[in-house]
Each structure stands twice: as C-alpha cells, then as structure tokens.
C-alpha cells in the first residue's frame, strides 16, 4: 500500500500544477478522461473485455458529463501570465493525472480482489501510509504563520475530512464488489444529484442542456450495466485462464500462511 499512497501523492501534486496552468474549467473537462484510462487499464491489468456497446456507452457517458458540467463552469476565458508552452504542459499534466488515476484504481482493485488480506486491513494500511506521507509534507512545507500544521483547521474542515475518509471506505467497497469502471460511472451520478442539491439550496444553474445531459448519462450507464452482448470464445478462455491462475495463487498464499503459523 506504500506504492499506492505515493501514487496518489504524485497524482495530487501534478493536479495542482495542472490547475495552475490551464484553469479549473479545462481541468474538469480533461478529468473525465479517467473513465477511458480506467477502462483501458482494466483490459490490460485485469483482462476484462468490453463489447462495442459498452465502449459506446462509456463515450456517451463522458460526453454527457462534459455537457452537464459546462453550464456550471466559469464562462470567462482562462487568463494566465504563462506562455503557450506552460499551457501545453498543463494539458499534458492533466492527461498524466487521469492516467495515474486509472492505473491506481485498477491496481487497487487487483490488490483487494487477488489478496486474501481483508479489505478493512488493506484500507487501514493505505490510510496509515498516506498519513505518514502527507504528514511529512505538512511538516516540511513552508508556511507564513507559526501556528502549527493544524492552525487553519476549522470545525467544518474537520467534518469534511471525516466525510472524505468515510467516502474512501465506500470507494474501496465499490471497487471490490462492483469494479473500478463502475465506480467511475457512479461518480457521474453523484455529479447530477450534487447539481440538484446546489440548485435547490444554493440557486445553482439547472437548464435544459443539463437536464438532457443527465438523461444521456443515465441512459449510458444503464446501457453499460445491462449490456447483454455475448463475449467471444477467445475472450472467455482468456478470462477463465486468468481467474484460474488467480485462484491458484490465492490458494498457494493461504497454504503458505498456514504453514508459517506455529
């Protein structure tokens, strides 16, 4: 889990660099590419097979999310003192972020599905190593005041941090029992109801474009989830072989643990 914690650290650090050079609006649009990177790494690392129907559903889902988010973003063009080279560097950084995000999701899914270690123990390990990594950064990072690393923490910030931790546990459960791709699709649903709450309680935007985009997102996720396209025989054999190898590896690990016990 140390590797995964460092991977998240690298991704978050690159995100700040990308936001600085391309702005939040472009970054949010580019971030939707993690749906494709997660799907690609699912094929490469987890030997999954997606039918053309599911690839089409993923494409329409991403387009639907982008169209849904556009009215909520700042319509003013991003103004920056950086030159064109820095802007391109920001775009490349955002692509690297979505690539790291897709790889991390599939790596975590592979770990929790092919390791006999309990998922709660794995989450504890990931959280413990993440605390060590970020605590080191908090201590060593320069700051203007001398109030300590928790000087700017308000009660609201503490509550949001707690919600983030609980959300991390739910993400781990969704990856284990549903998959990294479905987890990514579920995030788009959360964007819809977050916009609805924002519209009801904070007078946020909700126009016809957003409503139609939400319908596209829901239909795309439904098409992906209930796709009944038969898998080719070669794909079935490849998946069955990988599942058998994973089962043998898990049984071998369990036997080795039993032998090591006194």
GROMACS .gro file of C-alpha atoms in nm:
model
  262
    1UNK     CA    1   0.000   0.000   0.000
    2UNK     CA    2   0.301   0.232   0.025
    3UNK     CA    3   0.325   0.235  -0.354
    4UNK     CA    4  -0.043   0.327  -0.386
    5UNK     CA    5  -0.013   0.607  -0.129
    6UNK     CA    6   0.285   0.752  -0.316
    7UNK     CA    7   0.095   0.718  -0.641
    8UNK     CA    8  -0.195   0.924  -0.504
    9UNK     CA    9   0.055   1.180  -0.375
   10UNK     CA   10   0.214   1.216  -0.718
   11UNK     CA   11  -0.128   1.247  -0.883
   12UNK     CA   12  -0.245   1.516  -0.639
   13UNK     CA   13   0.077   1.713  -0.679
   14UNK     CA   14   0.053   1.707  -1.058
   15UNK     CA   15  -0.312   1.816  -1.029
   16UNK     CA   16  -0.207   2.139  -0.856
   17UNK     CA   17   0.046   2.205  -1.131
   18UNK     CA   18  -0.214   2.143  -1.400
   19UNK     CA   19  -0.474   2.366  -1.232
   20UNK     CA   20  -0.222   2.647  -1.213
   21UNK     CA   21  -0.158   2.645  -1.588
   22UNK     CA   22  -0.493   2.554  -1.750
   23UNK     CA   23  -0.760   2.661  -1.501
   24UNK     CA   24  -1.038   2.473  -1.325
   25UNK     CA   25  -1.279   2.461  -1.621
   26UNK     CA   26  -1.046   2.288  -1.864
   27UNK     CA   27  -0.914   2.066  -1.586
   28UNK     CA   28  -1.264   1.939  -1.500
   29UNK     CA   29  -1.330   1.856  -1.865
   30UNK     CA   30  -0.996   1.680  -1.903
   31UNK     CA   31  -1.058   1.487  -1.581
   32UNK     CA   32  -1.345   1.299  -1.747
   33UNK     CA   33  -1.081   1.108  -1.941
   34UNK     CA   34  -1.023   0.890  -1.635
   35UNK     CA   35  -1.325   0.686  -1.746
   36UNK     CA   36  -1.131   0.575  -2.054
   37UNK     CA   37  -0.798   0.530  -1.874
   38UNK     CA   38  -0.966   0.315  -1.609
   39UNK     CA   39  -1.131   0.104  -1.880
   40UNK     CA   40  -0.803   0.063  -2.069
   41UNK     CA   41  -0.614  -0.043  -1.758
   42UNK     CA   42  -0.898  -0.282  -1.674
   43UNK     CA   43  -0.832  -0.452  -2.006
   44UNK     CA   44  -0.453  -0.454  -1.962
   45UNK     CA   45  -0.427  -0.537  -1.591
   46UNK     CA   46  -0.748  -0.724  -1.512
   47UNK     CA   47  -0.801  -0.895  -1.851
   48UNK     CA   48  -1.150  -0.756  -1.887
   49UNK     CA   49  -1.329  -0.749  -2.221
   50UNK     CA   50  -1.564  -0.467  -2.320
   51UNK     CA   51  -1.811  -0.505  -2.602
   52UNK     CA   52  -1.856  -0.227  -2.861
   53UNK     CA   53  -2.183  -0.144  -2.685
   54UNK     CA   54  -2.001  -0.077  -2.360
   55UNK     CA   55  -1.730   0.132  -2.527
   56UNK     CA   56  -2.005   0.338  -2.690
   57UNK     CA   57  -2.180   0.374  -2.354
   58UNK     CA   58  -1.856   0.496  -2.196
   59UNK     CA   59  -1.809   0.751  -2.474
   60UNK     CA   60  -2.162   0.889  -2.450
   61UNK     CA   61  -2.135   0.897  -2.069
   62UNK     CA   62  -1.818   1.106  -2.085
   63UNK     CA   63  -1.971   1.344  -2.341
   64UNK     CA   64  -2.285   1.369  -2.128
   65UNK     CA   65  -2.084   1.462  -1.818
   66UNK     CA   66  -1.890   1.728  -2.010
   67UNK     CA   67  -2.210   1.882  -2.148
   68UNK     CA   68  -2.364   1.867  -1.800
   69UNK     CA   69  -2.069   2.045  -1.640
   70UNK     CA   70  -2.023   2.321  -1.898
   71UNK     CA   71  -2.303   2.549  -1.766
   72UNK     CA   72  -2.162   2.520  -1.413
   73UNK     CA   73  -1.814   2.632  -1.512
   74UNK     CA   74  -1.683   2.984  -1.544
   75UNK     CA   75  -1.764   3.108  -1.892
   76UNK     CA   76  -1.482   3.362  -1.886
   77UNK     CA   77  -1.170   3.250  -2.073
   78UNK     CA   78  -0.884   3.142  -1.856
   79UNK     CA   79  -0.635   3.426  -1.824
   80UNK     CA   80  -0.279   3.343  -1.734
   81UNK     CA   81   0.057   3.507  -1.744
   82UNK     CA   82   0.212   3.184  -1.861
   83UNK     CA   83   0.306   3.127  -2.223
   84UNK     CA   84   0.175   2.867  -2.464
   85UNK     CA   85   0.440   2.617  -2.357
   86UNK     CA   86   0.317   2.629  -1.998
   87UNK     CA   87  -0.042   2.582  -2.114
   88UNK     CA   88   0.055   2.273  -2.313
   89UNK     CA   89   0.250   2.149  -2.010
   90UNK     CA   90  -0.067   2.190  -1.802
   91UNK     CA   91  -0.266   1.986  -2.054
   92UNK     CA   92  -0.002   1.712  -2.054
   93UNK     CA   93  -0.007   1.715  -1.674
   94UNK     CA   94  -0.385   1.672  -1.668
   95UNK     CA   95  -0.353   1.375  -1.906
   96UNK     CA   96  -0.092   1.228  -1.674
   97UNK     CA   97  -0.327   1.278  -1.379
   98UNK     CA   98  -0.613   1.085  -1.541
   99UNK     CA   99  -0.367   0.812  -1.643
  100UNK     CA  100  -0.238   0.779  -1.287
  101UNK     CA  101  -0.594   0.780  -1.155
  102UNK     CA  102  -0.700   0.499  -1.388
  103UNK     CA  103  -0.391   0.292  -1.310
  104UNK     CA  104  -0.431   0.345  -0.933
  105UNK     CA  105  -0.795   0.236  -0.939
  106UNK     CA  106  -0.720  -0.082  -1.131
  107UNK     CA  107  -0.410  -0.157  -0.921
  108UNK     CA  108  -0.615  -0.122  -0.602
  109UNK     CA  109  -0.889  -0.343  -0.747
  110UNK     CA  110  -0.634  -0.607  -0.844
  111UNK     CA  111  -0.485  -0.593  -0.493
  112UNK     CA  112  -0.806  -0.632  -0.297
  113UNK     CA  113  -0.952  -0.898  -0.528
  114UNK     CA  114  -0.642  -1.117  -0.551
  115UNK     CA  115  -0.514  -1.089  -0.196
  116UNK     CA  116  -0.662  -1.292   0.092
  117UNK     CA  117  -0.598  -0.995   0.323
  118UNK     CA  118  -0.922  -0.840   0.449
  119UNK     CA  119  -1.033  -0.522   0.271
  120UNK     CA  120  -1.054  -0.333   0.602
  121UNK     CA  121  -0.693  -0.420   0.677
  122UNK     CA  122  -0.590  -0.301   0.333
  123UNK     CA  123  -0.775   0.027   0.387
  124UNK     CA  124  -0.604   0.072   0.722
  125UNK     CA  125  -0.265   0.012   0.559
  126UNK     CA  126  -0.340   0.263   0.282
  127UNK     CA  127  -0.462   0.522   0.531
  128UNK     CA  128  -0.164   0.472   0.762
  129UNK     CA  129   0.091   0.512   0.485
  130UNK     CA  130  -0.097   0.811   0.343
  131UNK     CA  131  -0.087   0.981   0.684
  132UNK     CA  132   0.289   0.931   0.702
  133UNK     CA  133   0.342   1.071   0.353
  134UNK     CA  134   0.119   1.377   0.389
  135UNK     CA  135   0.227   1.446   0.747
  136UNK     CA  136   0.586   1.468   0.626
  137UNK     CA  137   0.480   1.719   0.360
  138UNK     CA  138   0.276   1.920   0.612
  139UNK     CA  139   0.574   1.946   0.846
  140UNK     CA  140   0.834   2.028   0.583
  141UNK     CA  141   0.624   2.265   0.369
  142UNK     CA  142   0.697   2.635   0.428
  143UNK     CA  143   0.417   2.845   0.581
  144UNK     CA  144   0.376   3.212   0.659
  145UNK     CA  145   0.243   3.173   1.016
  146UNK     CA  146   0.379   2.971   1.305
  147UNK     CA  147   0.052   2.833   1.441
  148UNK     CA  148   0.134   2.472   1.362
  149UNK     CA  149   0.014   2.235   1.095
  150UNK     CA  150  -0.346   2.241   1.226
  151UNK     CA  151  -0.373   2.619   1.270
  152UNK     CA  152  -0.610   2.665   0.974
  153UNK     CA  153  -0.835   2.370   1.055
  154UNK     CA  154  -1.190   2.482   1.130
  155UNK     CA  155  -1.470   2.254   1.258
  156UNK     CA  156  -1.614   2.248   0.906
  157UNK     CA  157  -1.278   2.139   0.763
  158UNK     CA  158  -1.267   1.856   1.019
  159UNK     CA  159  -1.617   1.742   0.923
  160UNK     CA  160  -1.528   1.746   0.552
  161UNK     CA  161  -1.213   1.548   0.627
  162UNK     CA  162  -1.423   1.288   0.810
  163UNK     CA  163  -1.665   1.269   0.517
  164UNK     CA  164  -1.369   1.219   0.283
  165UNK     CA  165  -1.239   0.932   0.495
  166UNK     CA  166  -1.580   0.761   0.502
  167UNK     CA  167  -1.610   0.818   0.128
  168UNK     CA  168  -1.276   0.645   0.080
  169UNK     CA  169  -1.408   0.336   0.257
  170UNK     CA  170  -1.717   0.336   0.036
  171UNK     CA  171  -1.500   0.370  -0.274
  172UNK     CA  172  -1.295   0.068  -0.165
  173UNK     CA  173  -1.611  -0.138  -0.114
  174UNK     CA  174  -1.750  -0.032  -0.452
  175UNK     CA  175  -1.424  -0.129  -0.624
  176UNK     CA  176  -1.415  -0.469  -0.453
  177UNK     CA  177  -1.777  -0.568  -0.517
  178UNK     CA  178  -1.852  -0.374  -0.838
  179UNK     CA  179  -1.528  -0.276  -1.010
  180UNK     CA  180  -1.321   0.032  -1.080
  181UNK     CA  181  -1.508   0.117  -1.401
  182UNK     CA  182  -1.849   0.107  -1.234
  183UNK     CA  183  -1.706   0.320  -0.953
  184UNK     CA  184  -1.606   0.580  -1.210
  185UNK     CA  185  -1.953   0.571  -1.365
  186UNK     CA  186  -2.113   0.612  -1.024
  187UNK     CA  187  -1.921   0.937  -0.976
  188UNK     CA  188  -2.106   1.087  -1.273
  189UNK     CA  189  -2.436   1.012  -1.098
  190UNK     CA  190  -2.307   1.191  -0.789
  191UNK     CA  191  -2.235   1.496  -1.008
  192UNK     CA  192  -2.601   1.502  -1.111
  193UNK     CA  193  -2.753   1.493  -0.765
  194UNK     CA  194  -2.488   1.734  -0.635
  195UNK     CA  195  -2.603   1.980  -0.903
  196UNK     CA  196  -2.966   1.922  -0.800
  197UNK     CA  197  -2.886   1.996  -0.436
  198UNK     CA  198  -2.691   2.303  -0.545
  199UNK     CA  199  -2.989   2.423  -0.749
  200UNK     CA  200  -3.243   2.370  -0.470
  201UNK     CA  201  -3.046   2.509  -0.176
  202UNK     CA  202  -2.795   2.747  -0.336
  203UNK     CA  203  -2.977   2.862  -0.651
  204UNK     CA  204  -2.725   2.692  -0.877
  205UNK     CA  205  -2.773   2.655  -1.254
  206UNK     CA  206  -3.009   2.392  -1.392
  207UNK     CA  207  -3.106   2.446  -1.755
  208UNK     CA  208  -3.239   2.228  -2.035
  209UNK     CA  209  -2.887   2.136  -2.150
  210UNK     CA  210  -2.810   1.996  -1.805
  211UNK     CA  211  -3.137   1.802  -1.793
  212UNK     CA  212  -3.080   1.643  -2.134
  213UNK     CA  213  -2.719   1.569  -2.043
  214UNK     CA  214  -2.833   1.399  -1.722
  215UNK     CA  215  -3.069   1.180  -1.926
  216UNK     CA  216  -2.779   1.088  -2.158
  217UNK     CA  217  -2.564   0.995  -1.858
  218UNK     CA  218  -2.832   0.777  -1.701
  219UNK     CA  219  -2.910   0.600  -2.030
  220UNK     CA  220  -2.537   0.543  -2.095
  221UNK     CA  221  -2.482   0.389  -1.753
  222UNK     CA  222  -2.790   0.171  -1.800
  223UNK     CA  223  -2.661   0.052  -2.138
  224UNK     CA  224  -2.323  -0.027  -1.988
  225UNK     CA  225  -2.461  -0.210  -1.684
  226UNK     CA  226  -2.723  -0.421  -1.862
  227UNK     CA  227  -2.529  -0.490  -2.180
  228UNK     CA  228  -2.601  -0.847  -2.287
  229UNK     CA  229  -2.355  -0.868  -2.577
  230UNK     CA  230  -2.203  -1.219  -2.575
  231UNK     CA  231  -1.829  -1.243  -2.515
  232UNK     CA  232  -1.621  -1.412  -2.784
  233UNK     CA  233  -1.483  -1.759  -2.713
  234UNK     CA  234  -1.122  -1.637  -2.713
  235UNK     CA  235  -1.206  -1.373  -2.456
  236UNK     CA  236  -1.387  -1.628  -2.242
  237UNK     CA  237  -1.085  -1.858  -2.248
  238UNK     CA  238  -0.850  -1.573  -2.156
  239UNK     CA  239  -1.068  -1.459  -1.866
  240UNK     CA  240  -1.117  -1.816  -1.742
  241UNK     CA  241  -0.742  -1.879  -1.752
  242UNK     CA  242  -0.669  -1.564  -1.556
  243UNK     CA  243  -0.937  -1.645  -1.299
  244UNK     CA  244  -0.792  -1.994  -1.256
  245UNK     CA  245  -0.442  -1.855  -1.211
  246UNK     CA  246  -0.568  -1.603  -0.953
  247UNK     CA  247  -0.749  -1.880  -0.766
  248UNK     CA  248  -0.437  -2.098  -0.761
  249UNK     CA  249  -0.227  -1.805  -0.645
  250UNK     CA  250  -0.473  -1.729  -0.365
  251UNK     CA  251  -0.478  -2.092  -0.250
  252UNK     CA  252  -0.098  -2.105  -0.254
  253UNK     CA  253  -0.077  -1.790  -0.043
  254UNK     CA  254  -0.328  -1.933   0.206
  255UNK     CA  255  -0.131  -2.260   0.234
  256UNK     CA  256   0.191  -2.070   0.291
  257UNK     CA  257   0.027  -1.869   0.568
  258UNK     CA  258  -0.098  -2.188   0.735
  259UNK     CA  259   0.249  -2.339   0.720
  260UNK     CA  260   0.401  -2.028   0.878
  261UNK     CA  261   0.159  -2.039   1.171
  262UNK     CA  262   0.300  -2.207   1.486
   0.00000   0.00000   0.00000
